[in-house]
Coordinates of C-alpha atoms in Angstrom, one line a residue:
X1 CA 0.0 0.0 0.0
X2 CA 1.5 3.3 -1.1
X3 CA 0.5 6.5 0.8
X4 CA 1.2 10.2 0.1
X5 CA 1.4 12.5 3.2
X6 CA 0.9 16.2 2.5
X7 CA 1.6 18.5 5.5
X8 CA 3.6 21.7 6.0
X9 CA 4.8 20.6 9.4
X10 CA 8.0 18.6 9.1
X11 CA 7.6 16.6 12.3
X12 CA 4.1 15.6 11.4
X13 CA 5.2 14.4 8.0
X14 CA 8.1 12.4 9.5
X15 CA 6.0 11.0 12.3
X16 CA 3.3 9.8 9.9
X17 CA 5.8 8.3 7.5
X18 CA 7.3 6.3 10.4
X19 CA 3.9 5.1 11.6
X20 CA 2.9 3.9 8.1
X21 CA 6.2 2.1 7.5
X22 CA 5.9 0.3 10.8
X23 CA 2.6 -1.0 9.5
X24 CA 4.2 -2.3 6.3
X25 CA 3.1 0.5 4.1
X26 CA 5.3 2.8 1.9
X27 CA 5.0 6.5 2.2
X28 CA 6.1 9.6 0.2
X29 CA 5.8 13.1 1.8
X30 CA 5.2 16.6 0.4
X31 CA 5.5 19.8 2.3
X32 CA 2.9 21.7 0.3
X33 CA 0.3 21.5 -2.5
X34 CA 2.7 22.2 -5.5
X35 CA 5.1 19.5 -4.2
X36 CA 2.2 17.0 -4.1
X37 CA 1.2 17.9 -7.6
X38 CA 4.6 17.0 -8.9
X39 CA 4.5 13.6 -7.2
X40 CA 1.1 12.9 -8.7
X41 CA 2.5 13.2 -12.2
X42 CA 4.6 10.1 -11.8
X43 CA 3.2 8.0 -9.0
X44 CA 0.0 6.1 -8.3
X45 CA -1.1 6.3 -4.6
X46 CA -3.6 4.1 -2.8
X47 CA -4.5 7.0 -0.5
X48 CA -3.6 10.6 0.4
X49 CA -3.3 12.0 3.9
X50 CA -3.7 15.8 3.5
X51 CA -3.5 18.6 6.0
X52 CA -6.4 21.1 5.7
X53 CA -4.4 24.2 6.7
X54 CA -1.3 24.8 4.6
X55 CA 0.3 28.1 3.3
X56 CA -0.1 28.8 -0.3
X57 CA -2.2 26.0 -1.6
X58 CA -4.4 24.6 1.2
X59 CA -6.1 21.3 1.4
X60 CA -9.3 22.6 -0.2
X61 CA -7.4 23.9 -3.2
X62 CA -5.4 20.8 -3.6
X63 CA -8.5 18.6 -3.4
X64 CA -10.1 20.8 -6.0
X65 CA -7.1 20.5 -8.3
X66 CA -7.2 16.7 -7.9
X67 CA -10.8 16.7 -8.9
X68 CA -10.2 18.8 -12.0
X69 CA -7.3 16.7 -13.0
X70 CA -9.3 13.4 -12.6
X71 CA -7.1 12.0 -9.8
X72 CA -9.4 9.5 -8.1
X73 CA -7.1 8.6 -5.2
X74 CA -9.1 8.7 -1.9
X75 CA -8.2 11.5 0.5
X76 CA -8.1 11.5 4.3
X77 CA -8.2 15.1 5.6
X78 CA -6.3 16.1 8.8
X79 CA -7.9 18.9 10.7
X80 CA -7.5 20.7 14.0
X81 CA -10.3 21.1 16.5
X82 CA -11.2 24.5 15.1
X83 CA -11.3 23.2 11.5
X84 CA -14.2 20.8 11.8
X85 CA -16.6 22.9 9.8
X86 CA -13.9 23.1 7.0
X87 CA -13.4 19.4 7.3
X88 CA -17.1 18.7 6.7
X89 CA -16.9 21.0 3.6
X90 CA -13.9 18.9 2.4
X91 CA -16.1 15.8 2.7
X92 CA -18.7 17.4 0.5
X93 CA -16.0 18.2 -2.0
X94 CA -14.7 14.6 -2.3
X95 CA -12.6 13.7 0.8
X96 CA -13.4 10.3 2.1
X97 CA -12.9 11.0 5.8
X98 CA -11.2 13.3 8.2
X99 CA -9.1 12.9 11.4
X100 CA -8.9 15.5 14.2
X101 CA -5.5 16.5 15.5
X102 CA -4.1 15.2 17.7
X103 CA -4.9 11.6 16.7
X104 CA -4.1 8.1 17.8
X105 CA -1.9 6.1 15.4
X106 CA -4.2 3.1 15.7
X107 CA -7.2 5.2 14.6
X108 CA -5.3 6.6 11.6
X109 CA -4.2 3.1 10.5
X110 CA -7.7 1.8 10.9
X111 CA -9.2 4.6 8.8
X112 CA -6.5 4.1 6.1
X113 CA -7.1 0.4 5.8
X114 CA -10.9 0.8 5.9
X115 CA -10.9 3.5 3.2
X116 CA -8.6 1.6 0.9
X117 CA -10.6 -1.6 1.3
X118 CA -13.9 0.2 0.5
X119 CA -12.3 1.7 -2.6
X120 CA -11.1 -1.7 -3.6
X121 CA -14.6 -3.2 -3.2
X122 CA -16.0 -0.4 -5.4
X123 CA -13.3 -1.1 -8.1
X124 CA -13.9 -4.8 -8.1
X125 CA -17.7 -4.3 -8.5
X126 CA -17.0 -2.0 -11.4
X127 CA -14.6 -4.5 -12.9
X128 CA -17.1 -7.3 -12.5
X129 CA -19.8 -5.1 -14.2
X130 CA -17.7 -4.1 -17.2
X131 CA -15.5 -7.1 -18.0
X132 CA -15.7 -10.8 -18.6
X133 CA -16.3 -13.2 -15.7
X134 CA -14.0 -15.8 -14.2
X135 CA -12.8 -18.7 -16.2
X136 CA -12.3 -22.3 -15.4
X137 CA -9.2 -23.4 -13.5
X138 CA -6.4 -25.3 -15.2
X139 CA -7.3 -28.9 -14.9
X140 CA -5.4 -32.0 -15.9
X141 CA -2.4 -34.2 -15.0
X142 CA -1.2 -35.3 -18.4
X143 CA 2.2 -34.5 -19.9
X144 CA 0.9 -31.6 -22.1
X145 CA -0.9 -29.8 -19.3
X146 CA 2.0 -30.2 -16.8
X147 CA 4.4 -28.8 -19.4
X148 CA 2.0 -25.8 -19.7
X149 CA 2.1 -25.4 -15.9
X150 CA 5.9 -25.3 -15.9
X151 CA 5.9 -22.6 -18.5
X152 CA 3.3 -20.6 -16.5
X153 CA 5.4 -20.9 -13.4
X154 CA 8.4 -19.3 -15.2
X155 CA 6.3 -16.6 -16.8
X156 CA 4.7 -15.6 -13.5
X157 CA 8.0 -14.7 -12.0
X158 CA 8.6 -11.8 -14.4
X159 CA 6.6 -8.7 -15.3
X160 CA 7.1 -8.9 -19.0
X161 CA 4.1 -8.7 -21.4
X162 CA 2.8 -12.0 -22.5
X163 CA 1.1 -13.1 -25.7
X164 CA -1.1 -16.3 -25.3
X165 CA -2.1 -18.1 -28.5
X166 CA -4.3 -21.1 -29.0
X167 CA -7.5 -22.2 -30.7
X168 CA -10.9 -20.8 -29.6
X169 CA -12.2 -22.4 -26.4
X170 CA -8.8 -23.9 -25.5
X171 CA -8.5 -22.0 -22.2
X172 CA -6.4 -18.9 -23.0
X173 CA -8.1 -16.8 -20.3
X174 CA -7.6 -19.7 -17.8
X175 CA -3.9 -19.6 -18.6
X176 CA -3.8 -15.8 -18.1
X177 CA -5.5 -16.2 -14.7
X178 CA -3.0 -18.8 -13.7
X179 CA -0.2 -16.5 -14.6
X180 CA -1.7 -13.7 -12.4
X181 CA -2.5 -16.1 -9.5
X182 CA 1.1 -17.2 -9.3
X183 CA 2.6 -13.7 -9.6
X184 CA 3.7 -11.3 -6.9
X185 CA 0.7 -9.1 -7.7
X186 CA -1.8 -11.9 -7.2
X187 CA -3.7 -9.8 -4.6
X188 CA -4.3 -7.0 -7.1
X189 CA -7.2 -7.0 -9.6
X190 CA -7.3 -9.2 -12.7
X191 CA -9.2 -7.3 -15.4
X192 CA -10.3 -9.3 -18.4
X193 CA -11.9 -7.8 -21.5
X194 CA -12.7 -9.3 -24.9
X195 CA -11.6 -6.7 -27.4
X196 CA -13.5 -8.4 -30.2
X197 CA -16.8 -8.2 -28.3
X198 CA -16.7 -4.4 -27.9
X199 CA -18.1 -2.1 -30.6
X200 CA -15.2 -0.2 -32.3
X201 CA -16.4 3.2 -31.0
X202 CA -16.4 1.9 -27.4
X203 CA -13.0 0.2 -27.3
X204 CA -11.1 3.4 -26.5
X205 CA -13.4 4.7 -23.8
X206 CA -13.5 1.3 -22.1
X207 CA -9.7 0.9 -22.0
X208 CA -8.7 4.5 -21.3
X209 CA -11.8 6.1 -19.7
X210 CA -13.2 9.5 -20.3
X211 CA -13.9 12.9 -18.7
X212 CA -17.2 14.6 -18.5
X213 CA -18.3 16.1 -21.8
X214 CA -15.7 14.2 -23.8
X215 CA -18.4 13.1 -26.2
X216 CA -22.2 13.1 -26.4
X217 CA -23.5 11.1 -23.5
X218 CA -20.4 11.5 -21.3
X219 CA -22.3 12.9 -18.3
X220 CA -19.5 12.2 -15.8
X221 CA -15.9 11.0 -15.3
X222 CA -15.3 7.3 -15.9
X223 CA -12.0 5.5 -15.2
X224 CA -10.8 3.1 -17.9
X225 CA -9.9 -0.5 -17.5
X226 CA -6.2 0.3 -17.3
X227 CA -6.9 2.4 -14.2
X228 CA -9.1 -0.2 -12.6
X229 CA -6.4 -2.8 -13.1
X230 CA -4.1 -0.7 -10.9
X231 CA -1.0 -2.8 -10.1
X232 CA -2.7 -6.0 -11.2
X233 CA -3.2 -7.6 -14.6
X234 CA -5.1 -6.4 -17.7
X235 CA -6.0 -9.3 -20.0
X236 CA -6.8 -8.2 -23.5
X237 CA -8.5 -11.2 -25.2
X238 CA -8.9 -11.4 -29.0
X239 CA -6.2 -8.7 -29.4
X240 CA -6.1 -9.4 -33.2
X241 CA -9.5 -7.7 -33.4
X242 CA -8.3 -4.4 -32.0
X243 CA -9.0 -1.4 -34.3
X244 CA -5.8 0.0 -35.8
X245 CA -6.4 3.5 -34.3
X246 CA -6.5 1.9 -30.9
X247 CA -3.4 -0.1 -31.7
X248 CA -1.4 3.1 -31.9
X249 CA -2.6 4.2 -28.4
X250 CA -1.9 0.8 -26.9
X251 CA 1.6 0.9 -28.3
X252 CA 2.1 4.3 -26.6
X253 CA 0.9 2.8 -23.3
X254 CA 3.4 -0.1 -23.5
X255 CA 6.2 2.3 -24.4
X256 CA 5.5 5.1 -21.9
X257 CA 3.4 3.4 -19.2
X258 CA 0.9 6.3 -19.3
X259 CA -2.7 6.8 -20.5
X260 CA -4.9 9.8 -21.1
X261 CA -8.7 9.6 -20.7
X262 CA -10.8 10.8 -23.6
X263 CA -11.3 14.5 -23.2
X264 CA -8.5 14.7 -20.5
X265 CA -5.5 16.9 -20.5
X266 CA -3.3 14.9 -18.0
X267 CA -1.3 11.8 -18.5
X268 CA -2.0 9.1 -15.9
X269 CA 0.8 6.6 -15.0
X270 CA -0.2 3.0 -15.1
X271 CA 1.4 0.0 -13.5
X272 CA -0.7 -3.0 -14.6
X273 CA 0.8 -5.9 -16.4
X274 CA -0.5 -6.6 -19.9
X275 CA -1.4 -10.1 -21.1
X276 CA -3.0 -10.5 -24.5
X277 CA -4.4 -13.5 -26.3
X278 CA -5.6 -14.4 -29.8
X279 CA -6.8 -17.4 -31.8
X280 CA -5.4 -15.8 -34.9
X281 CA -1.9 -15.7 -36.3
X282 CA -0.7 -12.2 -35.6
X283 CA 2.3 -12.6 -37.9
X284 CA -0.1 -13.0 -40.9
X285 CA -2.2 -10.0 -39.8
X286 CA 1.1 -8.0 -39.7
X287 CA 1.9 -9.1 -43.3
X288 CA -1.6 -8.1 -44.4
X289 CA -1.2 -4.7 -42.8
X290 CA -4.0 -5.3 -40.3
X291 CA -1.9 -5.3 -37.2
X292 CA 1.0 -3.0 -36.4
X293 CA 4.4 -4.8 -36.5
X294 CA 5.8 -2.6 -33.7
X295 CA 2.9 -3.4 -31.4
X296 CA 3.2 -7.1 -32.2
X297 CA 6.8 -7.1 -31.0
X298 CA 5.8 -5.2 -27.8
X299 CA 3.2 -7.8 -27.0
X300 CA 5.2 -10.8 -28.0
X301 CA 7.9 -10.5 -25.4
X302 CA 6.9 -13.9 -23.9
X303 CA 4.8 -16.3 -25.9
X304 CA 2.6 -19.0 -24.4
X305 CA 0.8 -21.6 -26.6
X306 CA -2.2 -23.3 -25.0
X307 CA -2.7 -26.7 -26.6
X308 CA -6.0 -27.9 -28.0
X309 CA -8.1 -30.4 -26.1
X310 CA -7.4 -33.1 -28.7
X311 CA -3.8 -33.1 -27.7
X312 CA -4.6 -33.9 -24.1
X313 CA -7.6 -36.3 -24.3
X314 CA -6.2 -38.1 -21.3
X315 CA -7.4 -35.2 -19.2
X316 CA -11.1 -35.7 -20.3
X317 CA -12.1 -37.6 -17.0
X318 CA -10.7 -34.9 -14.7
X319 CA -12.0 -32.1 -16.9
X320 CA -15.4 -33.7 -17.1
X321 CA -15.6 -34.1 -13.3
X322 CA -14.6 -30.4 -12.8
X323 CA -17.0 -29.1 -15.4
X324 CA -19.9 -31.2 -14.0
X325 CA -19.3 -29.9 -10.5
X326 CA -19.7 -26.3 -11.9
X327 CA -22.6 -27.1 -14.2
X328 CA -24.7 -29.0 -11.6
X329 CA -24.3 -26.1 -9.2
X330 CA -25.3 -23.6 -11.8
X331 CA -28.3 -25.7 -13.0
X332 CA -29.4 -26.7 -9.5
X333 CA -28.9 -30.4 -10.2
X334 CA -27.4 -32.6 -7.5
X335 CA -25.8 -36.0 -7.5
X336 CA -25.2 -36.5 -11.2
X337 CA -22.3 -38.7 -12.3
X338 CA -20.9 -39.7 -15.7
X339 CA -20.4 -43.3 -16.8
X340 CA -17.2 -44.8 -18.0
X341 CA -18.8 -45.5 -21.4
X342 CA -19.7 -41.8 -21.7
X343 CA -16.1 -40.8 -20.9
X344 CA -14.8 -43.3 -23.4
X345 CA -17.1 -41.8 -26.0
X346 CA -15.9 -38.3 -25.2
X347 CA -12.3 -39.5 -25.3
X348 CA -12.7 -40.8 -28.9
X349 CA -13.8 -37.3 -30.1
X350 CA -11.4 -34.6 -31.6
X351 CA -13.2 -31.6 -30.0
X352 CA -12.8 -28.9 -32.6
X353 CA -14.5 -26.5 -30.1
X354 CA -12.0 -27.5 -27.3
X355 CA -13.0 -27.2 -23.6
X356 CA -15.9 -24.9 -24.4
X357 CA -17.4 -27.7 -26.6
X358 CA -16.8 -30.3 -23.8
X359 CA -18.7 -28.0 -21.5
X360 CA -21.6 -27.8 -23.9
X361 CA -21.8 -31.6 -24.4
X362 CA -21.8 -32.2 -20.7
X363 CA -24.6 -29.6 -20.2
X364 CA -26.7 -31.3 -22.8
X365 CA -25.9 -34.6 -21.2
X366 CA -27.2 -33.3 -17.9
X367 CA -30.5 -32.3 -19.5
X368 CA -31.0 -35.7 -21.3
X369 CA -29.7 -38.1 -18.7
X370 CA -31.9 -40.3 -16.4
X371 CA -31.4 -41.6 -12.8
X372 CA -28.5 -39.2 -12.1
X373 CA -26.1 -40.9 -14.6
X374 CA -24.9 -39.5 -17.9
X375 CA -24.5 -42.5 -20.2
X376 CA -22.9 -42.8 -23.6
X377 CA -26.3 -42.4 -25.2
X378 CA -26.6 -38.9 -23.5
X379 CA -23.4 -37.7 -25.2
X380 CA -24.7 -36.1 -28.4
X381 CA -21.7 -35.8 -30.6
X382 CA -22.0 -33.9 -33.9
X383 CA -23.2 -35.8 -37.0
X384 CA -19.7 -35.5 -38.7
X385 CA -18.0 -37.3 -35.8
X386 CA -17.6 -41.1 -36.1
X387 CA -16.6 -42.7 -32.8
X388 CA -13.6 -44.9 -32.7
X389 CA -15.0 -46.7 -29.6
X390 CA -16.7 -49.3 -31.8
X391 CA -14.9 -52.7 -31.5
X392 CA -12.8 -53.5 -34.5
X393 CA -14.3 -57.0 -34.8
X394 CA -17.8 -55.6 -35.3
X395 CA -18.8 -55.8 -38.9
X396 CA -19.5 -52.3 -40.3
X397 CA -22.9 -51.7 -41.9
X398 CA -23.0 -52.7 -45.6
X399 CA -25.3 -50.3 -47.5
X400 CA -26.8 -52.1 -50.6
X401 CA -25.1 -51.1 -53.8
X402 CA -28.1 -49.8 -55.6
X403 CA -28.2 -46.9 -58.0
X404 CA -30.0 -43.8 -56.7
X405 CA -32.7 -43.7 -59.4
X406 CA -34.8 -41.1 -57.6
X407 CA -35.3 -39.3 -54.3
X408 CA -37.6 -42.0 -53.2
X409 CA -35.0 -44.7 -53.7
X410 CA -32.5 -42.7 -51.6
X411 CA -35.0 -42.6 -48.8
X412 CA -35.5 -46.3 -49.1
X413 CA -31.7 -46.8 -48.8
X414 CA -31.6 -44.5 -45.7
X415 CA -34.5 -46.2 -44.1
X416 CA -33.1 -49.7 -44.8
X417 CA -29.7 -48.7 -43.4
X418 CA -31.3 -47.4 -40.2
X419 CA -33.4 -50.5 -39.7
X420 CA -30.4 -52.8 -40.3
X421 CA -28.3 -50.9 -37.8
X422 CA -31.1 -50.9 -35.2
X423 CA -31.6 -54.6 -35.6
X424 CA -27.9 -55.3 -35.3
X425 CA -27.9 -53.5 -31.9
X426 CA -31.2 -54.8 -30.6
X427 CA -32.8 -51.3 -30.9
X428 CA -30.0 -49.5 -29.1
X429 CA -30.2 -46.1 -30.8
X430 CA -26.9 -44.8 -29.5
X431 CA -24.9 -47.7 -30.9
X432 CA -26.8 -47.7 -34.2
X433 CA -26.2 -43.9 -34.6
X434 CA -22.6 -44.4 -33.8
X435 CA -22.2 -47.1 -36.5
X436 CA -24.0 -44.9 -39.0
X437 CA -21.9 -41.9 -38.2
X438 CA -24.8 -39.7 -37.1
X439 CA -25.9 -38.3 -33.8
X440 CA -28.5 -39.9 -31.5
X441 CA -30.8 -36.9 -32.0
X442 CA -30.7 -37.4 -35.8
X443 CA -31.5 -41.1 -35.6
X444 CA -34.4 -40.4 -33.2
X445 CA -35.7 -37.9 -35.7
X446 CA -35.4 -40.4 -38.6
X447 CA -37.2 -43.1 -36.6
X448 CA -40.1 -40.7 -36.2
X449 CA -39.9 -39.6 -39.9
X450 CA -40.0 -43.2 -41.2
X451 CA -42.4 -44.4 -38.5
X452 CA -40.2 -47.3 -37.7
X453 CA -41.7 -49.8 -35.3
X454 CA -39.0 -51.3 -33.1

């Protein structure tokens, strides 16, 4: 926690600095308003302790300057007994609280921690409202996922920018959250935003914030996501979709570690770590002139590749258990398990949609299953998937070699193929569908269409 103490009396400044440092905080001091202004230009503080009465620029004037400059740092005002009325006025003008001189160190420390904690709660609520929610944790014990964990452990120990690549739904945000969770700033906010999901005209205001009157509808000051991230991590998902005009501004942030709100006149220092992700090949976008080469090199300091699910199918059982525990809680369903046959069926699939597709399959399985058990017949794989779980000694279906003379003859062939498969498996629709290379839902539809009596 970093505190700024502004007081014209040297012994008070030094006394407060000593108290704060004994409590594990760091503190800068300023003897007057102009000195504090200079410190604000280069440093982000968690809280300001400000004397009300100072020569030249007093506490009221410094508080007003902070408001005009868009400095949102909470302020604790120090006042003497005779200044209580002025202290109340300071509260009306934006100070969070005041302390009467002389004060007890314990009271001061309590108010500091309470004020900073309340500010953090407000920021986290705003982050939750404006950014994407939490992701799944990194689950699995296979060679591939353990190798990924080792890379994350190395990356977490440095503050370099990270570019995470991988297919859609493979868990890039999960990897970003793991990096943050293992880092020294793990207690700071993790702010995740999908750049591709934001309308182009909102990307800049969301990232950098804006001042009142910056554009039509800007009725008040709004901090951007860079500010809300503070000393934590800002995760920019789908970075390849970022408009080129914003790419220039992001490059400036990475180079100078400063932002400026829309309509603002003051640069604001930022300390957050930047992690970006994409399912596209940025090198190709650079060649096509759709992504700045200099920005690419700034983002690509450390590269992390998240493997697709098909490369770690051995993790399907653990992943399924983890996802089911989340889905059953969300859906209000208790005591549902998944059979070994269902897991075998899932493990034979290539998962083009990765972990996100596995989640969807399990959610559908929860809806269709009976007696609290997801069976193989409840795993509704796409029509194009053909399970490899069928035994090699089972004779594949032989469709009669008959010319398709008309649409009717094609339907006859289809009906005959379905009947043959169903008879082979004693009416088991799941096994028949698997043999035919279609989904269980499709075969049920065809049975109704052809009015098959089984």
